[in-house]
Amino acid sequence: MAGMVQEDGSSSVTSSPLQIFSLMSISPSMGSPYPWLRELKSEDRGLYLIQLLLSCANHVAAGSLDNANLCLEQISLLASPDGDSMQRMSAYFTEALAGRILKSWPGLYKALNSTKIFSLSESILVRRLFFELCPFLKLAYVVSNQAILEAMEGEKMIHIIDLNSGEPAQWIALIQALSARPEGPPHLRITGIHEQKVVLEQTALRLTEEAEKLDIPFQFNPIVSKLENLDIESLRVKTGEALAISSVLQLHSLLAGDDDGHRKMTPPKTPSSAHLHRVLQMNQSTLGELLENELINGHSPSADSGSSAPFSDKMESFLSSLLGLSPKIMVVTEQESNHNGSTLMDRLLEALYFYAALFDCLESTMPRGSIERLNLEKMLFGEEIKNIIACEGIERKERHEKLEKWIQRFDFIGFGRVPLSYYGVLQARRLLQSYGCNGYKIKEENGALVICWQDRALFSVSAWRCRRYD
């Protein structure tokens, strides 16, 4: 095997060890490790890692733990949390697949994870890093605020319900915009919902300071609660208030409430060796391109990838309760991917496409040695990947679904769509231009805004209202 590596250390297309691997089935009899693995070129290594991840997931789904263990052992030789995009992403998918295996032994799993506790300060830090290092939330806030401002034009008493009040930046910008209204600022009340009291206290302090500085009548109503346990009565919507609701990357977690955690795993197919040979002839510059060039033969994620029915009991009840509050506007930001498929491979493939784009955008904008980048990838992306791949039932909260599914839900409940305004989209485009990176893009779709890295849609922003305002 080692003799197949050229003198300069690179592997040839015609005699690549990756090609030899693609002709072989992974089995415990192969033995490990292989010294030539470390000498693969970046493109070959990326393809090999994807092949191994797919094979590993196949074995995990089929309960073939010896084969899965061999795959994990080989992946560990190539994956690295501080390498290139594919190496970094593979490290977290590997951890997720290993975690799924370990969950078969609850005692062992709990023992190995008993000290892995992220502090509240770390949780706040990683959300702040995502806000600062990527433009996705900034764009969502700009578009959401403009939709709220237009819906609330002329209103003297405004009540905003924030379903996850952990980031004051959006409301600081809105307070500033309201202070400049020609008709004068309104009385503003924000109800913030979060699991941690201290987070709400910090948000309240920051917003109160801003409102006092701009002389805007302001009140903050904190509610310490998980979203699935929220008492709608505690929102205290008053007669005469114009209501706006904001949900940023929150609603998908409610889909866990109707899952019995006993879905059948369908073993996937492995990419054919002929197809892998064809892909080896291509020159892909990014991890996203590796996946986009039909690498996963016969495994392109389908439109809904076997996701849950759009009208689950928990979600229907919650959205119906919000509709009953008669909001003039509800703005929803969600991940634009389907990570709620019924099988492990459904979710693995969708997650590979989605997180490939996120890891690529950081690769293009940040140095590999950045501690901030490492923390963001580990504590946010890595934890989401583990939840999507390793967890089932009520424990699996990261059930991201696409805009078309959210449109079905809101239409079914009785919300009316609010097309995002030209000015809101224009503001988003200007913000992207100032960001100085050509990879980020936005497009309009079904009256909503879709935020992309290159051509891969990653987040959507849509606006809704009670139909009595139509």
Coordinates of C-alpha atoms in Angstrom, one line a residue:
M1 CA 0.0 0.0 0.0
A2 CA 2.7 2.5 1.0
G3 CA 4.4 2.0 -2.4
M4 CA 1.4 3.5 -4.1
V5 CA 2.4 7.0 -2.9
Q6 CA 4.5 9.0 -5.2
E7 CA 8.0 10.3 -4.3
D8 CA 6.7 13.8 -3.6
G9 CA 4.3 12.4 -1.0
S10 CA 1.2 12.9 -3.1
S11 CA -1.1 10.1 -4.4
S12 CA -1.8 9.7 -8.1
V13 CA -5.3 9.4 -9.5
T14 CA -4.5 6.2 -11.3
S15 CA -2.9 4.4 -8.4
S16 CA -4.4 6.2 -5.4
P17 CA -4.8 4.1 -2.2
L18 CA -8.3 5.6 -2.1
Q19 CA -9.2 3.8 -5.3
I20 CA -7.9 0.6 -3.9
F21 CA -10.0 1.2 -0.8
S22 CA -13.1 1.8 -2.9
L23 CA -12.8 -1.6 -4.4
M24 CA -12.8 -3.2 -1.0
S25 CA -15.5 -3.7 1.6
I26 CA -14.8 -2.6 5.1
S27 CA -14.5 -5.6 7.4
P28 CA -12.7 -6.3 10.6
S29 CA -10.3 -8.6 8.7
M30 CA -8.7 -5.6 6.9
G31 CA -6.6 -4.6 9.8
S32 CA -5.7 -1.1 10.9
P33 CA -4.0 1.4 10.9
Y34 CA -2.8 2.0 7.3
P35 CA 0.4 4.2 7.1
W36 CA -0.6 5.6 3.7
L37 CA -3.7 7.2 5.1
R38 CA -1.6 10.1 6.5
E39 CA -0.1 10.8 3.0
L40 CA -3.3 11.3 1.1
K41 CA -3.7 14.7 -0.7
S42 CA -6.4 17.0 0.8
E43 CA -9.0 16.1 -1.9
D44 CA -8.4 12.4 -1.7
R45 CA -8.5 12.6 2.1
G46 CA -11.8 14.4 2.0
L47 CA -13.4 11.9 -0.3
Y48 CA -12.1 9.0 1.8
L49 CA -13.5 10.6 5.0
I50 CA -16.9 10.9 3.4
Q51 CA -16.8 7.3 2.3
L52 CA -15.8 6.2 5.8
L53 CA -18.5 8.3 7.4
L54 CA -21.2 6.8 5.1
S55 CA -19.9 3.3 5.7
C56 CA -19.7 3.9 9.5
A57 CA -23.3 5.2 9.6
N58 CA -24.4 2.2 7.6
H59 CA -22.8 -0.2 10.1
V60 CA -24.2 1.7 13.1
A61 CA -27.7 1.6 11.6
A62 CA -27.4 -2.1 10.9
G63 CA -26.0 -2.8 14.4
S64 CA -22.6 -4.1 13.0
L65 CA -20.5 -2.7 15.8
D66 CA -17.2 -4.4 14.9
N67 CA -17.3 -2.8 11.4
A68 CA -18.4 0.5 12.8
N69 CA -15.5 0.4 15.2
L70 CA -13.1 -0.2 12.4
C71 CA -14.4 2.7 10.4
L72 CA -14.1 5.0 13.5
E73 CA -10.5 3.8 14.0
Q74 CA -9.6 4.7 10.4
I75 CA -11.5 8.1 10.5
S76 CA -9.5 9.0 13.7
L77 CA -6.3 8.8 11.7
L78 CA -7.5 11.5 9.3
A79 CA -10.0 13.7 11.2
S80 CA -8.8 16.6 13.3
P81 CA -10.7 19.5 15.0
D82 CA -7.9 21.9 13.8
G83 CA -7.4 20.7 10.3
D84 CA -9.1 21.6 7.0
S85 CA -12.9 21.8 6.7
M86 CA -13.5 18.1 6.0
Q87 CA -11.1 17.0 8.8
R88 CA -12.8 19.4 11.3
M89 CA -16.3 18.4 10.4
S90 CA -15.5 14.7 10.3
A91 CA -14.2 14.9 13.9
Y92 CA -17.6 16.0 15.1
F93 CA -19.6 13.5 13.0
T94 CA -17.2 10.8 14.2
E95 CA -17.9 11.8 17.8
A96 CA -21.6 11.8 17.1
L97 CA -21.6 8.3 15.6
A98 CA -19.5 7.0 18.4
G99 CA -22.0 8.6 20.9
R100 CA -24.9 6.8 19.1
I101 CA -23.2 3.5 19.6
L102 CA -22.4 4.2 23.3
K103 CA -26.1 5.0 23.9
S104 CA -26.7 1.3 23.6
W105 CA -24.9 1.1 27.0
P106 CA -26.6 3.9 29.0
G107 CA -24.3 3.4 32.0
L108 CA -21.1 3.6 30.0
Y109 CA -22.4 6.6 28.0
K110 CA -23.4 8.5 31.1
A111 CA -20.1 7.7 32.9
L112 CA -18.1 8.9 29.9
N113 CA -20.1 12.1 29.6
S114 CA -20.7 12.9 33.3
T115 CA -18.1 15.6 33.4
K116 CA -18.9 17.2 30.0
I117 CA -20.8 20.2 31.3
F118 CA -20.8 23.5 29.4
S119 CA -21.2 26.4 31.8
L120 CA -23.7 29.1 31.3
S121 CA -20.9 31.6 30.5
E122 CA -19.6 29.2 27.7
S123 CA -23.1 28.9 26.3
I124 CA -23.5 32.7 26.2
L125 CA -20.0 32.9 24.7
V126 CA -20.6 30.5 21.8
R127 CA -23.9 32.2 20.9
R128 CA -22.1 35.5 20.9
L129 CA -19.3 34.1 18.7
F130 CA -21.9 32.8 16.2
F131 CA -23.4 36.3 16.1
E132 CA -20.1 38.0 15.7
L133 CA -18.2 35.6 13.3
C134 CA -21.1 34.8 10.9
P135 CA -23.5 37.3 9.4
F136 CA -26.6 35.0 9.5
L137 CA -28.2 36.4 12.7
K138 CA -27.3 40.0 11.8
L139 CA -29.1 39.6 8.5
A140 CA -32.1 37.9 10.3
Y141 CA -32.3 40.7 12.8
V142 CA -32.2 43.4 10.1
V143 CA -35.0 41.8 8.1
S144 CA -37.1 41.0 11.2
N145 CA -36.8 44.5 12.7
Q146 CA -37.9 46.1 9.4
A147 CA -40.9 43.8 9.2
I148 CA -41.8 44.7 12.8
L149 CA -41.3 48.4 12.2
E150 CA -43.6 48.4 9.1
A151 CA -46.3 46.3 10.9
M152 CA -46.2 48.7 13.9
E153 CA -46.3 51.9 12.0
G154 CA -48.4 54.5 13.9
E155 CA -48.9 52.2 16.9
K156 CA -48.5 53.8 20.3
M157 CA -48.2 50.7 22.5
I158 CA -46.1 47.9 21.2
H159 CA -45.5 44.5 22.9
I160 CA -42.8 42.2 21.5
I161 CA -42.6 38.5 22.6
D162 CA -39.1 37.1 22.1
L163 CA -39.2 33.3 22.3
N164 CA -35.4 33.2 23.1
S165 CA -34.3 36.4 24.7
G166 CA -30.6 35.7 24.9
E167 CA -29.2 38.3 22.5
P168 CA -30.1 42.0 23.1
A169 CA -28.5 43.2 19.8
Q170 CA -31.7 42.9 17.8
W171 CA -33.8 44.9 20.3
I172 CA -31.2 47.5 20.8
A173 CA -31.3 48.2 17.0
L174 CA -35.1 48.2 17.1
I175 CA -35.2 50.7 20.1
Q176 CA -32.9 53.0 18.1
A177 CA -35.2 52.8 15.1
L178 CA -38.3 53.4 17.1
S179 CA -36.7 56.5 18.7
A180 CA -36.4 58.0 15.2
R181 CA -40.0 57.5 14.2
P182 CA -41.6 60.7 12.7
E183 CA -44.6 60.3 15.0
G184 CA -42.4 59.8 18.0
P185 CA -41.5 56.6 19.9
P186 CA -44.2 54.3 21.3
H187 CA -44.4 52.7 24.7
L188 CA -42.5 49.5 24.2
R189 CA -42.8 46.3 26.2
I190 CA -40.7 43.2 25.6
T191 CA -41.4 39.8 27.1
G192 CA -38.3 37.8 27.0
I193 CA -38.3 34.0 27.4
H194 CA -35.2 32.0 28.4
E195 CA -34.2 29.0 30.5
Q196 CA -31.7 31.0 32.5
K197 CA -32.7 33.9 34.8
V198 CA -29.3 35.5 34.7
V199 CA -29.5 35.8 30.9
L200 CA -32.8 37.6 31.1
E201 CA -31.4 39.9 33.8
Q202 CA -28.5 40.8 31.6
T203 CA -30.8 41.4 28.6
A204 CA -33.2 43.5 30.7
L205 CA -30.3 45.7 32.0
R206 CA -28.9 46.3 28.6
L207 CA -32.2 47.1 26.9
T208 CA -33.3 49.4 29.8
E209 CA -30.1 51.3 29.6
E210 CA -30.6 51.9 25.8
A211 CA -34.3 52.9 26.3
E212 CA -33.4 55.4 29.0
K213 CA -30.7 56.9 26.9
L214 CA -33.1 57.5 24.0
D215 CA -36.0 58.5 26.3
I216 CA -38.3 55.7 25.2
P217 CA -41.0 54.4 27.7
F218 CA -39.9 50.7 28.2
Q219 CA -40.7 47.7 30.2
F220 CA -39.1 44.2 30.2
N221 CA -41.1 41.2 31.3
P222 CA -38.8 38.2 32.0
I223 CA -40.2 34.6 31.9
V224 CA -37.8 31.9 33.0
S225 CA -39.0 28.8 31.1
K226 CA -38.2 26.3 28.4
L227 CA -40.2 26.9 25.3
E228 CA -42.0 23.6 25.5
N229 CA -43.1 24.4 29.0
L230 CA -44.2 28.0 28.3
D231 CA -47.5 29.1 29.9
I232 CA -49.2 31.3 27.3
E233 CA -51.1 33.1 30.1
S234 CA -47.8 34.3 31.5
L235 CA -47.2 36.4 28.4
R236 CA -49.8 38.9 29.7
V237 CA -50.9 40.4 26.4
K238 CA -53.0 43.5 27.2
T239 CA -55.9 45.0 25.3
G240 CA -54.7 47.9 23.2
E241 CA -51.2 46.6 22.6
A242 CA -50.0 45.9 19.1
L243 CA -48.3 42.5 19.4
A244 CA -45.2 41.2 17.6
I245 CA -43.6 37.8 18.1
S246 CA -40.0 36.9 17.3
S247 CA -38.7 33.3 17.1
V248 CA -35.0 32.9 16.2
L249 CA -33.9 29.3 15.7
Q250 CA -36.4 28.0 18.4
L251 CA -39.6 26.5 16.9
H252 CA -37.9 23.3 15.6
S253 CA -37.3 22.1 19.2
L254 CA -41.0 21.7 19.8
L255 CA -41.1 18.9 17.2
A256 CA -39.5 16.6 19.7
G257 CA -42.7 16.5 21.8
D258 CA -44.5 14.1 19.4
D259 CA -41.6 11.7 18.7
D260 CA -41.8 8.3 20.3
G261 CA -38.1 7.7 19.8
H262 CA -38.7 4.2 18.2
R263 CA -38.3 5.0 14.5
K264 CA -37.0 2.2 12.3
M265 CA -33.4 2.6 10.9
T266 CA -33.1 1.7 7.2
P267 CA -29.6 0.6 6.3
P268 CA -28.3 2.8 3.5
K269 CA -26.3 1.9 0.5
T270 CA -22.6 2.7 0.2
P271 CA -21.4 4.7 -2.8
S272 CA -20.3 2.5 -5.6
S273 CA -16.6 2.2 -6.5
A274 CA -17.2 3.3 -10.1
H275 CA -18.9 6.4 -8.9
L276 CA -16.0 7.2 -6.5
H277 CA -13.5 6.7 -9.3
R278 CA -15.4 9.3 -11.4
V279 CA -15.4 11.8 -8.5
L280 CA -11.6 11.4 -8.1
Q281 CA -11.1 13.0 -11.5
M282 CA -12.7 16.2 -10.3
N283 CA -11.0 19.2 -8.7
Q284 CA -13.1 20.4 -5.8
S285 CA -11.8 23.4 -3.9
T286 CA -14.2 23.3 -1.0
L287 CA -15.9 20.7 1.2
G288 CA -19.3 21.8 -0.2
E289 CA -18.2 21.1 -3.7
L290 CA -17.1 17.6 -2.7
L291 CA -20.7 16.9 -1.6
E292 CA -22.4 18.8 -4.4
N293 CA -20.7 16.9 -7.2
E294 CA -23.0 13.9 -6.7
L295 CA -20.4 12.3 -4.4
I296 CA -23.1 10.3 -2.6
N297 CA -24.4 8.2 -5.4
G298 CA -28.1 7.5 -4.8
H299 CA -28.0 9.3 -1.5
S300 CA -28.9 12.9 -2.4
P301 CA -31.2 14.1 0.3
S302 CA -34.8 14.0 -0.8
A303 CA -37.3 16.9 -0.6
D304 CA -38.5 15.8 2.8
S305 CA -36.2 13.0 3.6
G306 CA -38.9 11.1 5.6
S307 CA -39.4 13.9 8.0
S308 CA -42.2 14.1 10.5
A309 CA -45.7 15.1 9.4
P310 CA -46.1 18.9 9.3
F311 CA -49.0 19.1 11.8
S312 CA -47.7 17.5 15.0
D313 CA -49.8 17.9 18.2
K314 CA -47.2 19.9 20.2
M315 CA -46.4 22.3 17.3
E316 CA -50.1 22.7 16.3
S317 CA -51.1 23.5 19.9
F318 CA -48.3 26.0 20.4
L319 CA -48.8 27.9 17.1
S320 CA -52.6 27.9 17.7
S321 CA -52.0 29.5 21.1
L322 CA -49.8 32.2 19.5
L323 CA -52.4 32.8 16.8
G324 CA -55.0 33.3 19.6
L325 CA -53.0 36.3 20.8
S326 CA -53.8 38.0 17.5
P327 CA -50.2 39.1 16.6
K328 CA -49.9 41.9 13.9
I329 CA -46.6 40.2 13.0
M330 CA -44.7 37.1 13.8
V331 CA -41.2 36.8 12.3
V332 CA -39.5 33.3 12.2
T333 CA -35.9 32.4 11.6
E334 CA -35.1 28.8 11.1
Q335 CA -32.3 26.6 9.8
E336 CA -33.0 25.8 6.1
S337 CA -32.3 22.1 6.1
N338 CA -34.1 18.9 7.0
H339 CA -32.5 17.3 10.0
N340 CA -35.7 15.6 11.2
G341 CA -35.6 12.6 8.9
S342 CA -36.9 9.3 10.2
T343 CA -33.6 7.4 9.6
L344 CA -30.1 7.9 10.6
M345 CA -28.9 8.1 7.0
D346 CA -31.5 10.7 6.1
R347 CA -30.2 13.0 8.9
L348 CA -26.5 12.2 8.3
L349 CA -26.7 13.2 4.6
E350 CA -28.7 16.4 5.2
A351 CA -26.4 17.3 8.1
L352 CA -23.3 16.7 5.9
Y353 CA -24.6 19.1 3.3
F354 CA -25.6 21.7 5.8
Y355 CA -22.6 21.7 8.1
A356 CA -20.2 21.4 5.1
A357 CA -21.3 24.9 4.2
L358 CA -20.9 26.2 7.7
F359 CA -17.4 24.8 8.1
D360 CA -16.5 26.1 4.6
C361 CA -17.6 29.6 5.4
L362 CA -15.4 29.6 8.5
E363 CA -12.5 28.1 6.5
S364 CA -12.9 31.0 4.0
T365 CA -13.1 33.8 6.6
M366 CA -11.1 32.7 9.6
P367 CA -7.6 31.2 10.3
R368 CA -7.5 27.6 11.2
G369 CA -5.7 28.3 14.5
S370 CA -8.3 30.7 15.7
I371 CA -9.5 29.8 19.2
E372 CA -12.8 31.6 18.5
R373 CA -13.4 29.4 15.5
L374 CA -12.5 26.2 17.4
N375 CA -14.9 27.1 20.2
L376 CA -17.7 27.9 17.8
E377 CA -17.3 24.7 15.9
K378 CA -17.0 22.5 19.0
M379 CA -19.6 24.1 21.3
L380 CA -22.2 25.0 18.7
F381 CA -21.9 23.1 15.5
G382 CA -20.4 20.0 17.1
E383 CA -23.1 19.8 19.8
E384 CA -25.8 20.2 17.1
I385 CA -24.3 17.5 15.0
K386 CA -24.2 15.2 18.0
N387 CA -27.8 15.9 18.8
I388 CA -29.0 15.2 15.2
I389 CA -27.0 12.0 14.8
A390 CA -26.7 10.5 18.3
C391 CA -30.1 11.2 19.9
E392 CA -33.6 10.1 19.4
G393 CA -37.0 10.8 20.9
I394 CA -37.5 13.8 23.2
E395 CA -33.8 14.1 23.6
R396 CA -33.3 15.1 20.0
K397 CA -34.0 18.8 19.9
E398 CA -32.2 19.9 16.7
R399 CA -35.1 19.0 14.3
H400 CA -34.4 21.6 11.7
E401 CA -36.9 21.6 8.8
K402 CA -37.1 23.6 5.6
L403 CA -39.1 26.7 4.8
E404 CA -41.7 24.8 2.7
K405 CA -42.7 22.8 5.8
W406 CA -43.0 25.9 8.0
I407 CA -45.2 27.5 5.3
Q408 CA -47.5 24.4 5.4
R409 CA -47.7 24.6 9.2
F410 CA -48.4 28.3 9.5
D411 CA -51.0 28.2 6.6
F412 CA -52.7 25.2 8.3
I413 CA -52.9 27.0 11.6
G414 CA -54.5 30.1 10.1
F415 CA -51.6 32.6 9.8
G416 CA -51.4 34.8 6.8
R417 CA -48.1 35.3 5.0
V418 CA -46.5 38.7 5.1
P419 CA -44.1 39.3 2.2
L420 CA -40.8 40.9 3.3
S421 CA -40.5 44.4 2.1
Y422 CA -38.2 45.7 -0.6
Y423 CA -36.5 48.0 1.9
G424 CA -35.9 45.2 4.4
V425 CA -34.2 43.0 1.7
L426 CA -32.2 46.1 0.5
Q427 CA -30.9 46.6 4.1
A428 CA -29.8 43.0 4.2
R429 CA -28.0 43.3 0.9
R430 CA -26.2 46.4 2.0
L431 CA -25.1 44.7 5.2
L432 CA -23.7 41.8 3.2
Q433 CA -21.8 44.2 1.0
S434 CA -20.2 45.8 4.1
Y435 CA -19.2 42.3 5.4
G436 CA -16.5 42.0 2.7
C437 CA -17.0 38.3 1.8
N438 CA -18.5 37.2 -1.5
G439 CA -19.4 33.8 -0.4
Y440 CA -22.5 34.9 1.6
K441 CA -25.7 35.4 -0.5
I442 CA -29.3 36.1 0.0
K443 CA -32.3 35.3 -2.2
E444 CA -36.1 35.8 -2.0
E445 CA -38.2 32.7 -2.0
N446 CA -42.0 32.4 -1.4
G447 CA -42.0 35.9 0.1
A448 CA -39.3 35.0 2.6
L449 CA -35.6 35.6 2.7
V450 CA -33.1 32.7 2.4
I451 CA -29.5 33.2 3.5
C452 CA -26.9 31.1 1.8
W453 CA -23.2 30.3 1.7
Q454 CA -22.4 30.1 -2.0
D455 CA -25.5 28.4 -3.4
R456 CA -26.3 26.3 -0.3
A457 CA -29.4 27.7 1.6
L458 CA -28.7 27.7 5.3
F459 CA -31.3 29.9 7.1
S460 CA -34.7 31.3 6.2
V461 CA -36.6 34.4 7.6
S462 CA -40.4 34.5 7.1
A463 CA -43.1 36.8 8.4
W464 CA -46.7 36.0 9.4
R465 CA -49.7 37.7 11.0
C466 CA -53.1 36.9 12.3
R467 CA -55.4 36.9 9.2
R468 CA -57.8 39.3 10.7
Y469 CA -55.2 42.0 9.8
D470 CA -55.3 41.0 6.1

